[in-house]
């Protein structure tokens, strides 16, 4: 049955033959425009979790889960990870085109100008327990930035919107790195203008005040790739959260802190930590068949972490890039991580297993990212914070897009009410 016929069948049975329009994007499935559903037919659409709902129009990122395709502004993620730098990608996401040299220079200068946190922000850090989770600190500190940039911020003005967006991208490396240095009791460091974005993050994370930090170009490039791969993924939970918060006209720093809160959940940003725990638990290649058998057992809640994806029913294209990068970094650092061997063998065995083939379960981006981040020296607790650092360019791009969409008002989902019908307060009570 074609889309039109389906909608006609549903709607027109008792309501005449009026149909709901079908909208076509540049690529991907068509969408039924149900905006008139309630006013015209007194009907709501029921779609908890938004699995069949396009919540907005967007021209930033395209995902084809069946084919394993991810495009930022039309460019395949593999090409961007190979050829571009994170700031170019951030510019692309925000403004729609790759920057010319002069545009990239202006962006770099702005990042340098805004990269240092206001010194008063440091007192917020000191308010946290030193062992607080970096994501808890990030939610607080980014939200608190709204207190610094609110009174004079007019989000109706495009140049001020761009300034706020660049400020956020600029400050995130120092915010994330300071979460870590505060936690281990080392003095925080500032960005250094001569370094690129990723190198700066590494020097703020791992540099010591006592000596000059030597950037390892292989690690800086790997860092850049991680940031590029995680920069955006269309209307995922955290991006949708940012958009919903932003739809009321809220302060952009407060909006991004809602995205960080959503990302923190284990079902979203925390899976790579779970993959490491699983690989450690497996411990040896010879134990893989046991783990696979457990993952297939319906009476066991055990799942292969880093396998499967809500949208990708094929290889997550980011997983291939991360796997290659993890091998390069381990080789460069002359590290022999047995977890990588277990992961690669696990992938091989699972991909030949009927259970995983039938259900289209492939490795996702998290399968190798934990191994890579750990090899680079990051503690597990920083994994999601790094995801948040990367995703900030995506979040601000969606925030900018939403502010410029005059047809999109405040988000206000409805519900299927299943509570008590009307009843009255007892007279004798
Ligand atoms: N291991 C074993 N079986 C699995 C796995 C897995 N990792 N994932 C899905 N399945 C099975 C389910 O048991 C189910 O089997 P059934 O049809 O016999 O009942 C079938 O595959 C479909 O599973 P769903 O949960 O409906 O698949 P969905 O696409 O909704 O879930 C999800 C996707 C949540 C990511 C799931 O694959 C999973 O839990 N994976 C492990 C956790 C993980 O890696 N999360 C990171 C996702 S990537 C990211 O967020 C950046």
Short mmCIF file of C-alpha atoms and ligand atoms in Angstrom, two decimals:
data_model
loop_
_atom_site.label_atom_id
_atom_site.label_comp_id
_atom_site.label_asym_id
_atom_site.label_seq_id
_atom_site.Cartn_x
_atom_site.Cartn_y
_atom_site.Cartn_z
CA UNK A 1 0.00 0.00 0.00
CA UNK A 2 1.49 3.40 -0.94
CA UNK A 3 1.87 6.08 1.73
CA UNK A 4 -1.02 8.13 0.34
CA UNK A 5 -3.34 5.15 0.22
CA UNK A 6 -2.40 4.20 3.77
CA UNK A 7 -3.19 7.66 5.10
CA UNK A 8 -6.40 7.83 3.09
CA UNK A 9 -7.41 4.48 4.47
CA UNK A 10 -6.81 5.63 8.03
CA UNK A 11 -8.23 9.10 7.79
CA UNK A 12 -10.87 9.05 5.12
CA UNK A 13 -12.90 6.12 6.35
CA UNK A 14 -15.24 8.33 8.34
CA UNK A 15 -13.98 11.79 7.40
CA UNK A 16 -14.52 12.04 3.66
CA UNK A 17 -11.58 11.72 1.28
CA UNK A 18 -9.33 14.53 2.52
CA UNK A 19 -5.78 13.20 2.79
CA UNK A 20 -2.78 14.47 4.72
CA UNK A 21 0.08 15.77 2.57
CA UNK A 22 3.30 13.81 2.08
CA UNK A 23 6.54 15.76 2.53
CA UNK A 24 9.70 14.85 0.67
CA UNK A 25 13.20 15.64 1.89
CA UNK A 26 16.34 15.53 -0.25
CA UNK A 27 16.99 11.93 0.81
CA UNK A 28 15.44 9.42 3.19
CA UNK A 29 11.87 8.35 3.83
CA UNK A 30 8.94 10.61 3.01
CA UNK A 31 6.99 12.07 5.94
CA UNK A 32 3.25 12.38 6.45
CA UNK A 33 2.46 15.95 7.46
CA UNK A 34 0.15 15.38 10.41
CA UNK A 35 0.13 18.95 11.68
CA UNK A 36 -3.58 19.25 10.87
CA UNK A 37 -4.42 15.87 12.38
CA UNK A 38 -5.76 17.26 15.65
CA UNK A 39 -7.47 20.40 14.37
CA UNK A 40 -9.08 18.62 11.41
CA UNK A 41 -9.76 15.15 12.78
CA UNK A 42 -9.57 15.52 16.57
CA UNK A 43 -6.86 12.82 16.53
CA UNK A 44 -3.39 12.63 18.02
CA UNK A 45 -0.47 10.55 16.70
CA UNK A 46 0.87 8.10 19.31
CA UNK A 47 4.63 7.58 18.94
CA UNK A 48 6.45 7.21 22.26
CA UNK A 49 10.19 7.52 21.74
CA UNK A 50 9.55 9.27 18.39
CA UNK A 51 10.52 6.20 16.35
CA UNK A 52 8.29 7.16 13.45
CA UNK A 53 8.32 10.91 13.96
CA UNK A 54 10.34 13.53 12.13
CA UNK A 55 10.41 16.17 14.88
CA UNK A 56 11.76 18.93 12.64
CA UNK A 57 13.20 19.78 9.25
CA UNK A 58 16.98 19.82 9.26
CA UNK A 59 19.71 20.18 6.66
CA UNK A 60 22.68 19.37 8.90
CA UNK A 61 23.18 15.59 9.10
CA UNK A 62 21.78 12.61 7.22
CA UNK A 63 21.85 9.02 8.46
CA UNK A 64 20.82 6.01 6.36
CA UNK A 65 20.85 3.21 8.91
CA UNK A 66 20.15 0.44 6.39
CA UNK A 67 23.07 1.36 4.19
CA UNK A 68 25.42 2.46 7.00
CA UNK A 69 25.73 6.02 5.66
CA UNK A 70 26.42 9.16 7.70
CA UNK A 71 26.72 12.53 5.96
CA UNK A 72 27.47 15.94 7.49
CA UNK A 73 26.02 18.58 5.14
CA UNK A 74 26.25 15.97 2.37
CA UNK A 75 29.88 14.92 2.99
CA UNK A 76 30.51 11.27 4.00
CA UNK A 77 31.87 10.91 7.52
CA UNK A 78 34.76 8.72 6.30
CA UNK A 79 36.02 11.50 3.98
CA UNK A 80 35.73 14.15 6.68
CA UNK A 81 37.55 11.98 9.23
CA UNK A 82 40.32 11.35 6.72
CA UNK A 83 40.76 14.78 5.18
CA UNK A 84 39.31 17.48 7.42
CA UNK A 85 40.16 18.94 10.82
CA UNK A 86 37.65 19.28 13.62
CA UNK A 87 37.31 23.06 13.33
CA UNK A 88 36.59 22.77 9.59
CA UNK A 89 33.92 20.20 10.42
CA UNK A 90 32.50 22.41 13.19
CA UNK A 91 32.33 25.29 10.68
CA UNK A 92 30.69 23.00 8.10
CA UNK A 93 28.05 21.86 10.59
CA UNK A 94 27.33 25.40 11.76
CA UNK A 95 27.31 27.23 8.44
CA UNK A 96 26.62 24.56 5.81
CA UNK A 97 29.81 24.78 3.70
CA UNK A 98 33.47 23.96 4.23
CA UNK A 99 35.32 27.16 5.17
CA UNK A 100 37.63 29.03 2.78
CA UNK A 101 41.09 29.77 4.25
CA UNK A 102 40.15 33.28 5.41
CA UNK A 103 36.91 32.00 6.99
CA UNK A 104 38.79 29.28 8.83
CA UNK A 105 41.33 31.84 10.06
CA UNK A 106 38.55 34.00 11.46
CA UNK A 107 37.07 30.93 13.17
CA UNK A 108 40.48 30.02 14.66
CA UNK A 109 40.97 33.58 15.94
CA UNK A 110 37.53 33.51 17.58
CA UNK A 111 38.29 30.14 19.17
CA UNK A 112 41.53 31.60 20.53
CA UNK A 113 39.74 34.70 21.75
CA UNK A 114 37.00 32.81 23.61
CA UNK A 115 38.86 29.65 24.64
CA UNK A 116 39.82 30.77 28.15
CA UNK A 117 37.21 30.46 30.88
CA UNK A 118 36.30 33.52 32.92
CA UNK A 119 38.43 33.24 36.07
CA UNK A 120 35.30 33.41 38.26
CA UNK A 121 34.11 30.19 36.62
CA UNK A 122 36.99 28.42 38.35
CA UNK A 123 35.26 28.98 41.69
CA UNK A 124 32.39 26.79 40.44
CA UNK A 125 34.81 23.91 40.05
CA UNK A 126 35.98 24.37 43.60
CA UNK A 127 32.37 23.96 44.77
CA UNK A 128 32.28 20.36 43.52
CA UNK A 129 33.60 17.37 45.43
CA UNK A 130 36.97 16.54 43.92
CA UNK A 131 35.79 13.04 43.00
CA UNK A 132 32.61 14.26 41.25
CA UNK A 133 31.94 12.64 37.87
CA UNK A 134 33.21 14.89 35.03
CA UNK A 135 29.75 14.89 33.43
CA UNK A 136 28.14 16.17 36.66
CA UNK A 137 30.68 19.00 36.71
CA UNK A 138 30.16 19.73 33.00
CA UNK A 139 26.38 19.99 33.30
CA UNK A 140 26.87 22.45 36.16
CA UNK A 141 29.67 24.54 34.66
CA UNK A 142 28.15 24.88 31.17
CA UNK A 143 24.75 25.76 32.68
CA UNK A 144 26.47 28.27 34.96
CA UNK A 145 28.00 30.02 31.94
CA UNK A 146 24.51 31.33 31.21
CA UNK A 147 24.96 33.53 34.27
CA UNK A 148 27.99 35.11 32.56
CA UNK A 149 26.48 35.56 29.12
CA UNK A 150 22.80 36.33 29.48
CA UNK A 151 21.93 39.97 30.16
CA UNK A 152 23.50 41.31 26.99
CA UNK A 153 22.72 38.34 24.78
CA UNK A 154 20.03 38.94 22.18
CA UNK A 155 19.36 35.63 20.46
CA UNK A 156 17.21 37.47 17.90
CA UNK A 157 20.45 38.92 16.49
CA UNK A 158 22.29 36.52 14.14
CA UNK A 159 25.78 37.83 14.92
CA UNK A 160 25.17 37.40 18.65
CA UNK A 161 23.86 33.88 18.07
CA UNK A 162 27.02 32.98 16.16
CA UNK A 163 29.16 34.53 18.89
CA UNK A 164 27.40 32.41 21.54
CA UNK A 165 27.80 29.26 19.41
CA UNK A 166 31.53 29.87 18.84
CA UNK A 167 32.01 30.70 22.52
CA UNK A 168 30.60 27.31 23.46
CA UNK A 169 32.80 25.39 21.00
CA UNK A 170 35.82 27.44 22.13
CA UNK A 171 35.37 26.91 25.85
CA UNK A 172 34.52 23.20 25.89
CA UNK A 173 38.13 21.89 25.74
CA UNK A 174 39.11 23.87 28.82
CA UNK A 175 35.84 22.98 30.58
CA UNK A 176 36.35 19.24 29.92
CA UNK A 177 40.08 19.22 30.71
CA UNK A 178 39.54 21.17 33.94
CA UNK A 179 36.99 18.55 35.08
CA UNK A 180 39.87 16.07 34.93
CA UNK A 181 42.69 18.19 36.39
CA UNK A 182 40.43 19.27 39.26
CA UNK A 183 39.61 15.63 39.90
CA UNK A 184 43.26 14.57 40.14
CA UNK A 185 44.32 17.71 42.01
CA UNK A 186 46.57 19.20 39.34
CA UNK A 187 46.50 22.94 38.50
CA UNK A 188 44.33 23.71 35.49
CA UNK A 189 45.95 24.83 32.25
CA UNK A 190 44.91 27.38 29.65
CA UNK A 191 44.69 26.98 25.87
CA UNK A 192 47.78 28.00 23.91
CA UNK A 193 47.01 29.97 20.75
CA UNK A 194 49.67 28.37 18.58
CA UNK A 195 48.14 24.91 19.02
CA UNK A 196 45.18 23.52 17.10
CA UNK A 197 41.92 22.58 18.83
CA UNK A 198 42.70 18.92 19.53
CA UNK A 199 46.33 19.49 20.55
CA UNK A 200 45.15 22.18 22.92
CA UNK A 201 42.72 19.78 24.54
CA UNK A 202 45.47 17.18 24.96
CA UNK A 203 47.90 19.69 26.51
CA UNK A 204 45.21 20.94 28.93
CA UNK A 205 44.40 17.32 29.87
CA UNK A 206 47.87 15.88 30.22
CA UNK A 207 50.33 18.80 30.43
CA UNK A 208 52.11 19.60 33.64
CA UNK A 209 52.75 23.18 34.80
CA UNK A 210 56.40 22.23 35.34
CA UNK A 211 57.33 21.56 31.72
CA UNK A 212 56.33 22.33 28.17
CA UNK A 213 53.89 19.79 26.73
CA UNK A 214 55.16 18.06 23.59
CA UNK A 215 52.24 17.38 21.26
CA UNK A 216 52.36 13.93 19.70
CA UNK A 217 50.99 14.49 16.17
CA UNK A 218 49.65 10.93 15.91
CA UNK A 219 47.63 11.38 19.11
CA UNK A 220 46.49 14.86 18.07
CA UNK A 221 45.22 13.47 14.75
CA UNK A 222 43.48 10.57 16.52
CA UNK A 223 41.87 13.07 18.90
CA UNK A 224 40.68 15.13 15.95
CA UNK A 225 39.12 12.05 14.35
CA UNK A 226 37.29 11.16 17.57
CA UNK A 227 35.88 14.69 17.72
CA UNK A 228 34.83 14.63 14.04
CA UNK A 229 33.14 11.22 14.32
CA UNK A 230 31.11 12.28 17.37
CA UNK A 231 30.30 15.83 16.25
CA UNK A 232 26.72 15.20 15.14
CA UNK A 233 24.19 12.43 14.60
CA UNK A 234 20.95 14.20 13.65
CA UNK A 235 18.00 14.02 16.09
CA UNK A 236 19.48 11.74 18.79
CA UNK A 237 18.34 12.08 22.42
CA UNK A 238 20.76 14.83 23.47
CA UNK A 239 20.30 16.90 20.30
CA UNK A 240 16.53 16.61 20.56
CA UNK A 241 16.82 17.67 24.21
CA UNK A 242 18.83 20.75 23.19
CA UNK A 243 16.26 21.56 20.51
CA UNK A 244 13.30 21.22 22.88
CA UNK A 245 14.98 23.45 25.48
CA UNK A 246 15.91 25.94 22.75
CA UNK A 247 12.39 26.04 21.31
CA UNK A 248 11.30 28.18 24.27
CA UNK A 249 14.00 30.76 23.51
CA UNK A 250 16.11 29.68 26.50
CA UNK A 251 19.71 30.79 27.00
CA UNK A 252 22.04 28.78 24.70
CA UNK A 253 24.47 27.82 27.50
CA UNK A 254 21.55 26.46 29.53
CA UNK A 255 20.29 24.60 26.41
CA UNK A 256 23.66 22.91 25.84
CA UNK A 257 23.82 21.85 29.48
CA UNK A 258 20.53 19.96 28.94
CA UNK A 259 22.21 18.13 26.05
CA UNK A 260 25.12 17.16 28.29
CA UNK A 261 22.66 15.84 30.90
CA UNK A 262 20.91 13.68 28.30
CA UNK A 263 24.17 12.42 26.83
CA UNK A 264 25.34 11.27 30.25
CA UNK A 265 22.89 8.34 30.31
CA UNK A 266 24.34 4.85 29.74
CA UNK A 267 21.96 4.23 26.82
CA UNK A 268 23.43 7.22 24.98
CA UNK A 269 26.97 8.39 25.69
CA UNK A 270 28.09 5.83 28.23
CA UNK A 271 28.24 2.64 26.13
CA UNK A 272 31.99 2.71 25.39
CA UNK A 273 32.78 2.36 29.09
CA UNK A 274 30.45 -0.68 29.14
CA UNK A 275 32.32 -2.20 26.17
CA UNK A 276 35.62 -2.03 28.07
CA UNK A 277 34.04 -3.65 31.10
CA UNK A 278 32.64 -6.42 28.91
CA UNK A 279 35.99 -7.06 27.15
CA UNK A 280 37.78 -7.15 30.51
CA UNK A 281 35.22 -9.59 31.82
CA UNK A 282 35.72 -11.85 28.77
CA UNK A 283 39.42 -11.60 29.51
CA UNK A 284 40.67 -14.06 26.89
CA UNK A 285 39.89 -14.95 23.28
CA UNK A 286 39.03 -18.47 24.40
CA UNK A 287 36.09 -17.16 26.47
CA UNK A 288 34.42 -15.44 23.49
CA UNK A 289 32.09 -18.35 22.55
CA UNK A 290 30.72 -18.31 26.12
CA UNK A 291 30.01 -14.56 25.87
CA UNK A 292 28.32 -15.01 22.47
CA UNK A 293 26.19 -17.84 23.83
CA UNK A 294 25.10 -15.66 26.76
CA UNK A 295 24.25 -12.75 24.41
CA UNK A 296 22.02 -15.10 22.38
CA UNK A 297 20.29 -16.63 25.40
CA UNK A 298 16.79 -15.16 25.79
CA UNK A 299 16.80 -15.98 29.50
CA UNK A 300 19.95 -13.94 30.07
CA UNK A 301 19.85 -10.13 29.96
CA UNK A 302 23.52 -10.09 28.87
CA UNK A 303 24.13 -8.24 25.55
CA UNK A 304 27.23 -7.71 23.50
CA UNK A 305 27.98 -4.09 24.33
CA UNK A 306 29.00 -2.02 21.32
CA UNK A 307 26.84 -4.19 19.05
CA UNK A 308 23.57 -3.08 17.49
CA UNK A 309 22.14 0.38 17.01
CA UNK A 310 18.68 1.89 17.01
CA UNK A 311 19.24 3.40 13.55
CA UNK A 312 22.10 1.46 11.92
CA UNK A 313 21.06 -1.95 10.65
CA UNK A 314 24.41 -2.23 8.89
CA UNK A 315 27.99 -1.26 9.85
CA UNK A 316 28.11 2.01 11.77
CA UNK A 317 30.51 3.86 9.42
CA UNK A 318 32.17 5.49 12.43
CA UNK A 319 33.11 2.07 13.87
CA UNK A 320 35.38 1.29 10.90
CA UNK A 321 37.25 4.61 11.22
CA UNK A 322 37.66 4.20 14.98
CA UNK A 323 38.92 0.63 14.63
CA UNK A 324 41.62 1.74 12.19
CA UNK A 325 42.57 4.67 14.39
CA UNK A 326 42.80 2.44 17.50
CA UNK A 327 45.18 0.09 15.68
CA UNK A 328 47.34 3.01 14.49
CA UNK A 329 47.59 4.53 17.96
CA UNK A 330 48.40 1.23 19.67
CA UNK A 331 51.08 0.55 17.08
CA UNK A 332 52.51 4.06 17.39
CA UNK A 333 52.65 3.86 21.19
CA UNK A 334 53.94 0.27 20.95
CA UNK A 335 51.16 -0.83 23.23
CA UNK A 336 49.88 -4.34 23.08
CA UNK A 337 46.36 -4.17 24.41
CA UNK A 338 44.87 -7.68 24.70
CA UNK A 339 41.43 -6.05 24.72
CA UNK A 340 41.92 -5.05 21.06
CA UNK A 341 42.61 -8.68 20.12
CA UNK A 342 39.54 -9.81 22.02
CA UNK A 343 37.43 -7.09 20.37
CA UNK A 344 38.59 -7.96 16.84
CA UNK A 345 38.04 -11.68 17.32
CA UNK A 346 34.66 -11.06 18.96
CA UNK A 347 33.61 -8.93 15.99
CA UNK A 348 34.75 -11.64 13.56
CA UNK A 349 32.89 -14.43 15.36
CA UNK A 350 29.70 -12.39 15.89
CA UNK A 351 29.55 -11.26 12.26
CA UNK A 352 29.55 -14.89 11.13
CA UNK A 353 26.89 -15.93 13.63
CA UNK A 354 23.32 -16.43 12.32
CA UNK A 355 21.83 -14.71 15.40
CA UNK A 356 23.69 -11.44 14.72
CA UNK A 357 23.29 -11.66 10.92
CA UNK A 358 19.52 -12.18 11.15
CA UNK A 359 19.05 -9.25 13.54
CA UNK A 360 21.46 -7.01 11.61
CA UNK A 361 23.63 -6.42 14.66
CA UNK A 362 26.95 -4.82 13.71
CA UNK A 363 29.63 -3.09 15.79
CA UNK A 364 28.72 0.52 16.58
CA UNK A 365 30.98 3.54 17.22
CA UNK A 366 31.40 2.58 20.87
CA UNK A 367 32.87 -0.83 20.15
CA UNK A 368 36.41 0.47 19.57
CA UNK A 369 36.31 4.03 20.93
CA UNK A 370 36.96 2.99 24.55
CA UNK A 371 40.07 1.03 23.54
CA UNK A 372 41.36 4.03 21.59
CA UNK A 373 40.65 6.56 24.33
CA UNK A 374 42.23 4.38 26.99
CA UNK A 375 45.34 3.88 24.84
CA UNK A 376 45.61 7.66 24.56
CA UNK A 377 45.69 7.92 28.34
CA UNK A 378 42.12 8.98 29.09
CA UNK A 379 40.52 7.57 32.22
CA UNK A 380 37.19 5.81 31.61
CA UNK A 381 35.31 8.55 33.49
CA UNK A 382 36.32 11.09 30.81
CA UNK A 383 34.92 9.12 27.85
CA UNK A 384 31.46 10.69 27.93
CA UNK A 385 32.92 14.13 28.65
CA UNK A 386 34.94 13.82 25.43
CA UNK A 387 31.77 12.84 23.59
CA UNK A 388 30.14 16.02 24.98
CA UNK A 389 33.11 18.12 23.89
CA UNK A 390 32.81 16.71 20.36
CA UNK A 391 29.02 16.94 20.18
CA UNK A 392 28.98 20.62 21.16
CA UNK A 393 29.54 21.70 17.54
CA UNK A 394 26.52 19.59 16.52
CA UNK A 395 24.36 20.90 19.35
CA UNK A 396 25.12 24.55 18.57
CA UNK A 397 24.49 23.90 14.87
CA UNK A 398 21.04 22.55 15.67
CA UNK A 399 20.48 25.46 18.05
CA UNK A 400 21.39 27.93 15.27
CA UNK A 401 19.21 26.10 12.74
CA UNK A 402 16.23 26.12 15.09
CA UNK A 403 16.58 29.83 15.87
CA UNK A 404 16.54 30.57 12.15
CA UNK A 405 13.46 28.46 11.43
CA UNK A 406 10.58 30.93 11.69
CA UNK A 407 8.02 28.14 11.20
CA UNK A 408 9.08 26.25 14.35
CA UNK A 409 7.45 27.47 17.58
CA UNK A 410 7.81 26.06 21.09
CA UNK A 411 7.84 22.24 21.20
CA UNK A 412 4.81 20.91 23.03
CA UNK A 413 4.17 17.19 22.61
CA UNK A 414 0.76 15.85 23.62
CA UNK A 415 -0.04 12.56 25.39
CA UNK A 416 -2.43 9.66 25.46
CA UNK A 417 -3.96 10.18 28.90
CA UNK A 418 -4.47 6.87 30.72
CA UNK A 419 -5.16 8.22 34.24
CA UNK A 420 -8.42 8.52 36.20
CA UNK A 421 -11.37 10.15 34.46
CA UNK A 422 -12.96 13.22 36.13
CA UNK A 423 -13.91 12.62 39.77
CA UNK A 424 -14.79 14.99 42.63
CA UNK A 425 -13.15 15.60 45.98
CA UNK A 426 -15.15 13.61 48.62
CA UNK A 427 -17.57 15.88 50.55
CA UNK A 428 -17.09 14.01 53.86
CA UNK A 429 -13.28 14.16 53.89
N1 LIG B 1 23.60 -8.31 21.90
C1 LIG B 1 22.72 -9.36 21.75
N2 LIG B 1 21.50 -9.24 21.23
C2 LIG B 1 21.10 -8.02 20.84
C3 LIG B 1 21.94 -6.88 20.95
C4 LIG B 1 23.23 -7.07 21.50
N3 LIG B 1 24.07 -6.06 21.65
N4 LIG B 1 21.30 -5.80 20.49
C5 LIG B 1 20.10 -6.22 20.08
N5 LIG B 1 19.97 -7.55 20.29
C6 LIG B 1 18.85 -8.40 19.91
C7 LIG B 1 17.67 -8.22 20.87
O1 LIG B 1 17.71 -9.13 21.94
C8 LIG B 1 16.50 -8.47 19.95
O2 LIG B 1 16.38 -9.87 19.76
P1 LIG B 1 14.92 -10.52 19.50
O3 LIG B 1 14.42 -9.92 18.22
O4 LIG B 1 15.18 -12.00 19.41
O5 LIG B 1 14.06 -10.14 20.68
C9 LIG B 1 16.94 -7.88 18.61
O6 LIG B 1 18.38 -7.96 18.64
C10 LIG B 1 16.52 -6.42 18.43
O7 LIG B 1 16.89 -5.72 19.61
P2 LIG B 1 16.33 -4.28 20.00
O8 LIG B 1 16.72 -3.96 21.40
O9 LIG B 1 14.88 -4.19 19.66
O10 LIG B 1 17.14 -3.41 18.99
P3 LIG B 1 17.21 -1.88 18.98
O11 LIG B 1 17.63 -1.51 17.63
O12 LIG B 1 15.97 -1.29 19.50
O13 LIG B 1 18.36 -1.57 20.08
C11 LIG B 1 20.46 -1.03 21.03
C12 LIG B 1 19.53 -0.96 19.81
C13 LIG B 1 19.72 -0.48 22.29
C14 LIG B 1 21.67 -0.16 20.77
C15 LIG B 1 20.84 -2.51 21.26
O14 LIG B 1 21.41 -3.04 20.08
C16 LIG B 1 21.83 -2.69 22.42
O15 LIG B 1 21.40 -2.78 23.57
N6 LIG B 1 23.16 -2.72 22.14
C17 LIG B 1 24.17 -2.81 23.16
C18 LIG B 1 24.40 -1.46 23.82
C19 LIG B 1 25.17 -0.49 22.94
O16 LIG B 1 26.16 -0.83 22.32
N7 LIG B 1 24.71 0.79 22.93
C20 LIG B 1 25.38 1.85 22.15
C21 LIG B 1 24.56 2.28 21.00
S1 LIG B 1 25.48 3.43 19.99
C22 LIG B 1 25.33 4.94 20.70
O17 LIG B 1 24.46 5.21 21.46
C23 LIG B 1 26.33 6.01 20.34
#
